[in-house]
Amino acid sequence: MKKILSLLSFLLSFNVLAELRATGDLGIVIEREDGAALIINTTEHKQLAKISNLGDLSHASVVFSRDQRYAYIFGRDGGLSKIDLLQDKLDKRIIQAGNSIGGAISQDGKLIAVSNYTPGGVKVFSSATLELIADIPADYGDGKLSKVVGLVDAPGQRFVFSLFDAGEIWTLDMKNPQKPVIEKFKNIGKLPYDALISPDGRYYIAGLFGEGGMALLDLWNTGNGVKRILPDYVKADEKLPVYKMPHLEGWAVAGDYIFVPAIGKHEVLVIDKQNWQLVKAIPVPGQPVFVMARPDGRQVWVNFAMPDNNQLQVIDVKDLSLRKTLIPGKAVLHMEFTPRGEQVWVAVRDDNQLVIYDTDTLQEITRLPAQKPNGVFFSARAHKTGL
């Protein structure tokens, strides 16, 4: 009997060792219709687990703990879900609001902030327990609450976000979680719909839907206020119908240039990040949604709103020209580069597939099944500001 127990103990310990995995090549794929998340291995191109019952993931986004063990998923229904990537399970899930649009993790990894449409504002939670730390209503006068968009993390244990209805940008300093410090910038422009932060965490830029141009805040010099850039680029009567709002967090920084999708235009804007002037408007076949740079900055990949959302375009940053048009399938919704950029994973919703490309040859490597995928997020994001 003792020999049998010893053998069982040995086999169990062997299984535990066999199941050990590193976190650096893990990722999350959102399955929109199923309200589920796939845990995937990016090196081996395979699915490891499926986590279900995560609510409305029609506009889901994901951030990762600094040790890359946990993924935090922000659902459109106000759900905040903490996924254990090593144990393939839902660690905890809460409903923190009525309608949510995204979130961020703090510089030290201890706080999770969520931006909410209903009620308007930002809530901050402990990343360890998901207990509420701070509730920041987006009150802009007479008890009116604004929808909050463009929430990002910033250096100095700060979060930055925009108030859609109020036309304001706020910074939230959480160095002392018991005494949050808010700095407000008003009259930044009409209807900021999304925002981005530069990879070094210095510049926060909000796109404006209600008027031309963008709003720029230098986080090193907040006393200078918000500056308007590209104010005269597009007149109101020149805009095309907008079928899908661009995602400015899916912007691109490559060398001295910033690449952003043009709202209401079939163009990708190239901006000189030294003087914030327009360098070039690159024509593209449809309304750009995500404009994303390969990690080395040599390529920029662009996807589009319907009816052109079966395409991907690859821009060569060296001469700001189109290199190739790819047709991955029906409804290309999102892209994610491997940490050093040798591959890109593409979510093709209506074909129920993930398509993986070699970014050097631009040849397809393989396809993996996924039910209505609408987001791909790799754990390397844990070590990048604004992601």
Coordinates of N, CA, C and O in Angstrom, one line a residue, residues 17-113:
L17 N 4.4 19.6 -12.3 CA 5.5 20.1 -12.9 C 5.3 20.3 -14.4 O 5.7 21.2 -15.1
A18 N 4.6 19.3 -15.0 CA 4.3 19.3 -16.5 C 3.4 20.4 -16.9 O 3.5 20.9 -18.0
E19 N 2.6 20.9 -15.9 CA 1.7 22.0 -16.2 C 2.2 23.4 -16.0 O 1.5 24.3 -16.2
L20 N 3.4 23.4 -15.5 CA 4.0 24.8 -15.2 C 4.1 25.5 -16.6 O 4.4 24.9 -17.6
R21 N 3.8 26.8 -16.5 CA 3.9 27.6 -17.7 C 4.4 29.0 -17.4 O 4.2 29.5 -16.3
A22 N 5.1 29.6 -18.3 CA 5.6 31.0 -18.1 C 4.5 31.9 -18.6 O 3.6 31.6 -19.4
T23 N 4.5 33.2 -18.1 CA 3.4 34.1 -18.4 C 3.8 35.0 -19.6 O 2.9 35.7 -20.1
G24 N 5.0 35.1 -20.0 CA 5.4 36.1 -21.0 C 4.9 35.8 -22.4 O 4.8 36.8 -23.2
D25 N 4.5 34.6 -22.7 CA 3.9 34.4 -24.0 C 2.4 34.0 -24.0 O 1.9 33.4 -24.9
L26 N 1.7 34.5 -22.9 CA 0.3 34.3 -22.8 C -0.5 35.5 -23.3 O 0.1 36.6 -23.5
G27 N -1.7 35.3 -23.6 CA -2.6 36.3 -24.0 C -4.0 36.0 -23.8 O -4.4 34.9 -23.4
I28 N -4.9 37.0 -24.1 CA -6.3 36.9 -24.0 C -7.0 37.2 -25.3 O -6.6 38.2 -25.9
V29 N -7.9 36.4 -25.8 CA -8.7 36.7 -27.0 C -10.2 36.8 -26.5 O -10.7 35.8 -25.8
I30 N -10.8 37.9 -26.8 CA -12.2 38.1 -26.4 C -13.1 37.5 -27.4 O -13.0 37.7 -28.6
E31 N -14.0 36.6 -26.9 CA -15.1 36.1 -27.8 C -16.4 36.8 -27.5 O -17.0 36.6 -26.4
R32 N -16.7 37.7 -28.4 CA -17.7 38.7 -28.2 C -19.1 38.1 -27.8 O -19.7 38.4 -26.8
E33 N -19.6 37.3 -28.7 CA -21.0 36.8 -28.6 C -21.1 35.8 -27.4 O -22.2 35.7 -26.8
D34 N -20.1 35.0 -27.1 CA -20.1 34.0 -26.0 C -19.9 34.6 -24.7 O -20.1 34.0 -23.7
G35 N -19.5 35.9 -24.6 CA -19.1 36.5 -23.3 C -18.0 35.7 -22.6 O -18.1 35.5 -21.4
A36 N -17.0 35.4 -23.4 CA -16.0 34.5 -22.9 C -14.6 35.0 -23.3 O -14.5 35.9 -24.2
A37 N -13.6 34.5 -22.7 CA -12.2 34.9 -23.0 C -11.4 33.6 -23.2 O -11.5 32.7 -22.3
L38 N -10.6 33.6 -24.2 CA -9.7 32.5 -24.5 C -8.3 32.8 -23.9 O -7.8 33.9 -24.1
I39 N -7.7 31.9 -23.2 CA -6.3 32.1 -22.8 C -5.4 31.4 -23.8 O -5.7 30.2 -24.1
I40 N -4.5 32.1 -24.4 CA -3.8 31.5 -25.6 C -2.3 31.6 -25.3 O -1.8 32.5 -24.5
N41 N -1.5 30.7 -26.0 CA -0.1 30.7 -26.0 C 0.4 31.3 -27.3 O 0.1 30.7 -28.3
T42 N 1.0 32.4 -27.3 CA 1.4 33.1 -28.5 C 2.5 32.4 -29.2 O 2.7 32.6 -30.4
T43 N 3.4 31.7 -28.5 CA 4.5 31.1 -29.1 C 4.1 29.8 -29.8 O 4.5 29.5 -31.0
E44 N 3.2 29.0 -29.2 CA 2.8 27.7 -29.7 C 1.6 27.8 -30.5 O 1.1 26.8 -31.1
H45 N 1.0 29.0 -30.6 CA -0.2 29.2 -31.5 C -1.3 28.2 -31.1 O -1.9 27.5 -31.9
K46 N -1.7 28.3 -29.8 CA -2.7 27.3 -29.4 C -3.5 27.9 -28.2 O -3.1 28.8 -27.5
Q47 N -4.8 27.4 -28.1 CA -5.7 27.8 -27.0 C -5.4 26.9 -25.8 O -5.3 25.7 -25.9
L48 N -5.3 27.5 -24.6 CA -5.1 26.8 -23.4 C -6.3 26.6 -22.6 O -6.5 25.6 -21.9
A49 N -7.2 27.6 -22.6 CA -8.4 27.5 -21.8 C -9.5 28.5 -22.3 O -9.1 29.4 -23.0
K50 N -10.7 28.3 -21.9 CA -11.8 29.2 -22.2 C -12.5 29.5 -20.9 O -12.9 28.6 -20.2
I51 N -12.6 30.8 -20.6 CA -13.3 31.3 -19.4 C -14.6 31.9 -19.8 O -14.6 32.9 -20.6
S52 N -15.7 31.4 -19.3 CA -17.0 31.8 -19.7 C -17.7 32.7 -18.7 O -17.2 32.9 -17.6
N53 N -18.9 33.1 -19.0 CA -19.8 33.9 -18.1 C -19.2 35.2 -17.7 O -19.2 35.6 -16.5
L54 N -18.6 35.9 -18.6 CA -18.0 37.2 -18.4 C -18.9 38.4 -18.8 O -18.4 39.5 -18.8
G55 N -20.1 38.2 -19.1 CA -21.0 39.3 -19.4 C -20.9 39.8 -20.8 O -20.5 39.1 -21.7
D56 N -21.3 41.1 -20.9 CA -21.3 41.8 -22.2 C -19.9 42.2 -22.6 O -19.3 43.2 -22.0
L57 N -19.3 41.6 -23.6 CA -17.9 41.9 -24.0 C -17.9 42.5 -25.4 O -16.9 42.4 -26.1
S58 N -19.0 43.3 -25.7 CA -19.1 43.9 -27.0 C -18.0 45.0 -27.2 O -17.7 45.4 -28.4
H59 N -17.5 45.6 -26.2 CA -16.5 46.6 -26.3 C -15.5 46.4 -25.2 O -15.1 47.2 -24.4
A60 N -15.0 45.1 -25.1 CA -14.1 44.7 -24.0 C -12.7 45.2 -24.2 O -12.2 45.2 -25.4
S61 N -12.0 45.5 -23.1 CA -10.6 45.7 -23.2 C -9.9 45.0 -22.0 O -10.6 44.6 -21.1
V62 N -8.6 44.9 -22.1 CA -7.9 44.0 -21.1 C -6.6 44.7 -20.7 O -5.9 45.3 -21.5
V63 N -6.3 44.7 -19.4 CA -4.9 45.0 -18.9 C -4.4 43.9 -18.0 O -5.2 43.0 -17.7
F64 N -3.1 43.9 -17.8 CA -2.5 42.8 -17.1 C -1.7 43.2 -15.9 O -1.2 44.3 -15.8
S65 N -1.7 42.4 -14.9 CA -0.9 42.6 -13.6 C 0.6 42.7 -14.0 O 1.0 42.1 -15.0
R66 N 1.4 43.3 -13.2 CA 2.8 43.5 -13.5 C 3.6 42.2 -13.6 O 4.6 42.1 -14.2
D67 N 3.1 41.2 -12.8 CA 3.7 39.9 -12.9 C 3.2 39.0 -14.0 O 3.6 37.9 -14.2
Q68 N 2.2 39.6 -14.7 CA 1.6 39.0 -15.9 C 0.8 37.7 -15.6 O 0.4 37.0 -16.5
R69 N 0.5 37.5 -14.3 CA -0.3 36.4 -13.9 C -1.8 36.6 -14.2 O -2.6 35.7 -14.5
Y70 N -2.3 37.8 -13.9 CA -3.7 38.1 -14.0 C -4.1 39.1 -15.1 O -3.3 40.0 -15.5
A71 N -5.2 38.8 -15.7 CA -5.8 39.7 -16.7 C -7.0 40.3 -16.2 O -7.9 39.6 -15.6
Y72 N -7.2 41.6 -16.4 CA -8.4 42.3 -15.9 C -9.2 42.7 -17.1 O -8.7 43.4 -18.0
I73 N -10.4 42.2 -17.2 CA -11.3 42.4 -18.4 C -12.4 43.4 -18.0 O -13.1 43.2 -17.0
F74 N -12.5 44.5 -18.8 CA -13.5 45.5 -18.6 C -14.7 45.2 -19.6 O -14.4 45.3 -20.8
G75 N -15.9 44.9 -19.1 CA -17.0 44.7 -20.0 C -17.9 45.9 -20.2 O -17.9 46.8 -19.3
R76 N -18.7 45.9 -21.2 CA -19.6 47.0 -21.5 C -20.7 47.1 -20.5 O -21.3 48.1 -20.3
D77 N -21.0 46.0 -19.8 CA -22.1 46.0 -18.9 C -21.7 46.4 -17.5 O -22.4 46.3 -16.5
G78 N -20.5 47.0 -17.4 CA -20.0 47.4 -16.1 C -19.2 46.4 -15.3 O -18.8 46.6 -14.2
G79 N -19.1 45.2 -15.9 CA -18.4 44.1 -15.3 C -16.9 44.3 -15.3 O -16.3 44.8 -16.2
L80 N -16.2 43.9 -14.2 CA -14.8 43.9 -14.0 C -14.4 42.5 -13.6 O -14.8 42.0 -12.5
S81 N -13.7 41.8 -14.5 CA -13.3 40.4 -14.2 C -11.8 40.2 -14.1 O -11.1 40.7 -14.9
K82 N -11.4 39.5 -13.1 CA -10.0 39.1 -12.8 C -9.8 37.7 -13.2 O -10.3 36.8 -12.6
I83 N -8.9 37.4 -14.2 CA -8.7 36.1 -14.7 C -7.3 35.6 -14.3 O -6.3 36.4 -14.4
D84 N -7.2 34.4 -13.7 CA -5.9 33.8 -13.3 C -5.4 33.1 -14.6 O -6.0 32.0 -14.9
L85 N -4.4 33.6 -15.2 CA -3.8 33.0 -16.4 C -3.1 31.7 -16.1 O -2.8 30.9 -17.1
L86 N -2.7 31.4 -14.9 CA -1.9 30.2 -14.6 C -2.9 29.1 -14.2 O -2.6 27.9 -14.4
Q87 N -4.0 29.4 -13.5 CA -4.9 28.4 -13.1 C -6.1 28.3 -14.0 O -7.0 27.5 -13.7
D88 N -6.1 29.0 -15.1 CA -7.2 28.9 -16.1 C -8.6 29.1 -15.4 O -9.5 28.3 -15.7
K89 N -8.7 30.2 -14.6 CA -10.0 30.3 -14.0 C -10.3 31.8 -13.7 O -9.5 32.7 -13.8
L90 N -11.6 32.0 -13.5 CA -12.1 33.4 -13.1 C -11.8 33.5 -11.6 O -12.4 32.8 -10.7
D91 N -10.9 34.4 -11.2 CA -10.6 34.7 -9.8 C -11.7 35.4 -9.1 O -12.0 35.1 -8.0
K92 N -12.2 36.5 -9.8 CA -13.3 37.3 -9.2 C -13.9 38.1 -10.2 O -13.3 38.5 -11.2
R93 N -15.2 38.4 -10.1 CA -15.9 39.3 -11.0 C -16.9 40.1 -10.2 O -17.6 39.6 -9.3
I94 N -16.9 41.4 -10.5 CA -17.9 42.3 -9.9 C -18.6 43.1 -11.0 O -18.1 43.3 -12.1
I95 N -19.8 43.6 -10.7 CA -20.4 44.6 -11.5 C -20.3 46.0 -10.8 O -20.9 46.2 -9.8
Q96 N -19.5 46.8 -11.4 CA -19.2 48.1 -10.7 C -19.9 49.3 -11.2 O -19.8 50.4 -10.7
A97 N -20.6 49.1 -12.4 CA -21.4 50.3 -12.9 C -22.4 49.7 -13.9 O -22.5 48.5 -14.1
G98 N -23.2 50.7 -14.5 CA -24.2 50.2 -15.4 C -23.7 50.1 -16.9 O -24.3 49.3 -17.6
N99 N -22.7 50.9 -17.2 CA -22.2 50.9 -18.6 C -20.8 51.4 -18.6 O -20.5 52.5 -18.2
S100 N -19.9 50.5 -19.0 CA -18.4 50.8 -18.8 C -17.8 50.8 -20.2 O -18.2 50.1 -21.1
I101 N -16.7 51.5 -20.3 CA -16.0 51.7 -21.7 C -14.5 51.4 -21.7 O -13.9 51.5 -22.6
G102 N -14.0 50.9 -20.5 CA -12.6 50.6 -20.5 C -11.9 50.8 -19.2 O -12.6 51.3 -18.2
G103 N -10.6 50.6 -19.1 CA -9.9 50.8 -17.8 C -8.4 50.8 -18.0 O -7.9 50.7 -19.1
A104 N -7.7 50.9 -16.8 CA -6.3 51.0 -16.8 C -5.8 50.5 -15.5 O -6.5 50.4 -14.5
I105 N -4.5 50.1 -15.5 CA -3.8 49.7 -14.3 C -2.7 50.7 -13.9 O -2.1 51.2 -14.8
S106 N -2.6 50.9 -12.6 CA -1.7 52.0 -12.2 C -0.2 51.6 -12.4 O 0.1 50.5 -12.6
Q107 N 0.6 52.6 -12.2 CA 2.1 52.4 -12.5 C 2.7 51.3 -11.6 O 3.5 50.5 -12.0
D108 N 2.2 51.2 -10.3 CA 2.7 50.2 -9.4 C 2.0 48.9 -9.5 O 2.3 48.0 -8.8
G109 N 0.9 48.9 -10.3 CA 0.2 47.6 -10.5 C -0.8 47.3 -9.4 O -1.5 46.3 -9.4
K110 N -1.0 48.2 -8.4 CA -1.9 48.0 -7.3 C -3.3 48.4 -7.4 O -4.2 48.1 -6.6
L111 N -3.5 49.3 -8.4 CA -4.9 49.9 -8.6 C -5.4 49.6 -10.0 O -4.7 49.7 -11.0
I112 N -6.7 49.4 -10.1 CA -7.4 49.2 -11.4 C -8.4 50.3 -11.4 O -9.3 50.5 -10.5
A113 N -8.4 51.2 -12.5 CA -9.3 52.2 -12.7 C -10.2 51.9 -13.8 O -9.8 51.3 -14.8

